[in-house]
Amino acid sequence: MDAPEPWTGTDPVRSIAPDGTAVGDIDVGLSPDDLRSLLRWMIVARRLDRECIALQRQGELTVYPGFEGQEAAQVGSALALGAEDFVFPTFRELAAALVRGVDPARYLWYHRGTWHGGPYDPRATRFGPISIPIATQIPHAVGHALGQKLDATGDCTLVYFGDGSTSEGDFHEGANLAAVLRVPVVLFCQNNGWAISVPTAEQTRGEIWRRAEGYGMPGVRVDGNDVLAVYRATRQAVERARSGDGPTLIEALTYRIGAHSTADDPGRYRDDAEVDRARALDPIARFSTWMRGAGHADDDLVSGYEAEGEAFALGVREELIAQGAPPLEWMFDWVYAEPPEAFDRQRREALGG
Ligand SMILES: Cc1ncc(C[n+]2csc(CCOP(=O)(O)OP(=O)(O)O)c2C)c(N)n1
Ligand SMILES: [Mg+2]
């Protein structure tokens, strides 16, 4: 297939080809307004991502991990969830966070270094804290899904992780437990070709989605740059989970167009030619072409979304800078249900009370 090197092996499930033409089953059960919402979120998210990189370069963020190229994987999967379903993210899911209604200025406190995690209310947004330690969120997600099963809430949990994360014991333990206990969880791997400087081909010999069979759950390899295919695959996994049929492993093939983070220089380990090939598979251009062809979008609509993204990103910038640091006492809140004396002492010392 026409793809960068990391995309070898089994062809992924796809609804829209890279040139924007429909392939296979294109009806994923969304109304034209819902389809436009997918496009709008992808455009707005990309604009915010670029703003975040600029903010870091200007010293307003300490470090920031961009997601350009992964908009379809994140927006398509996040929009397939219900309001009560719960998400456990890594550190690269700002687009999914936006879709879930997380306040982006709050989210960015983490990258501004003014707050150490959980800057938004996970219960209100159903979006867990940013997780930097690779794959640690996977057992947490499985545990959360077990809780949903025991409480018979009828909801599910979706956990994001990268290709590199599948080498961690936490992935294996989480996946196995999820299958054995048949918990309502969707294991969503964004295979973006790289784990910092390690390409997927050096990360694992097999195909990630195939591991599902070993655990005893369905696995699907989807074109992660095809937002409709991602939406449908996630929707099916969500429905399985909610109906008591247990977990699904989704491998979404995508590509990290930018650096691993603003602290990384990908020019030291990968060819520009590979990035150029990946750019030709751009998820937004692909979906926008299909939407125009299907009569759901035109130039005015797309430029309206772009203008919205511009205003939104500049609004987040202003708000982030204006907010300052959150109150110091927050550092001590939500740590212990019953704080030990030593902790209370530290709190008094820090707050001068
Ligand atoms: C337990 C642990 N080991 C190592 C690191 C350093 N580290 C940060 S990101 C990363 C690569 C992650 O790759 P992947 O899972 O593919 O996610 P991506 O960055 O591509 O989104 C590594 C090794 C870490 N954060 N945590
Ligand atoms: Mg990766």
mmCIF file of N, CA and C and ligand atoms in Angstrom, residues 162-164 190 192-195, ligand 2:
data_model
loop_
_atom_site.group_PDB
_atom_site.id
_atom_site.type_symbol
_atom_site.label_atom_id
_atom_site.label_comp_id
_atom_site.label_asym_id
_atom_site.label_seq_id
_atom_site.Cartn_x
_atom_site.Cartn_y
_atom_site.Cartn_z
ATOM 1 N N GLY A 162 0.434 4.141 23.011
ATOM 2 C CA GLY A 162 1.169 4.143 21.751
ATOM 3 C C GLY A 162 1.747 2.787 21.408
ATOM 4 N N ASP A 163 2.340 2.697 20.226
ATOM 5 C CA ASP A 163 2.997 1.463 19.794
ATOM 6 C C ASP A 163 4.088 1.057 20.788
ATOM 7 N N GLY A 164 4.876 2.047 21.240
ATOM 8 C CA GLY A 164 5.964 1.748 22.178
ATOM 9 C C GLY A 164 5.429 1.180 23.483
ATOM 10 N N GLN A 190 -2.585 3.914 19.360
ATOM 11 C CA GLN A 190 -2.229 4.775 18.228
ATOM 12 C C GLN A 190 -0.814 4.399 17.814
ATOM 13 N N ASN A 192 1.833 5.295 15.847
ATOM 14 C CA ASN A 192 2.241 6.467 15.057
ATOM 15 C C ASN A 192 3.632 6.297 14.455
ATOM 16 N N GLY A 193 4.073 5.044 14.370
ATOM 17 C CA GLY A 193 5.324 4.757 13.663
ATOM 18 C C GLY A 193 6.573 4.838 14.522
ATOM 19 N N TRP A 194 6.505 5.574 15.611
ATOM 20 C CA TRP A 194 7.707 5.831 16.407
ATOM 21 C C TRP A 194 7.419 5.866 17.893
ATOM 22 N N ALA A 195 8.395 5.407 18.672
ATOM 23 C CA ALA A 195 8.407 5.615 20.119
ATOM 24 C C ALA A 195 9.686 6.421 20.377
HETATM 25 MG MG MG B 2 4.409 5.802 19.079
#
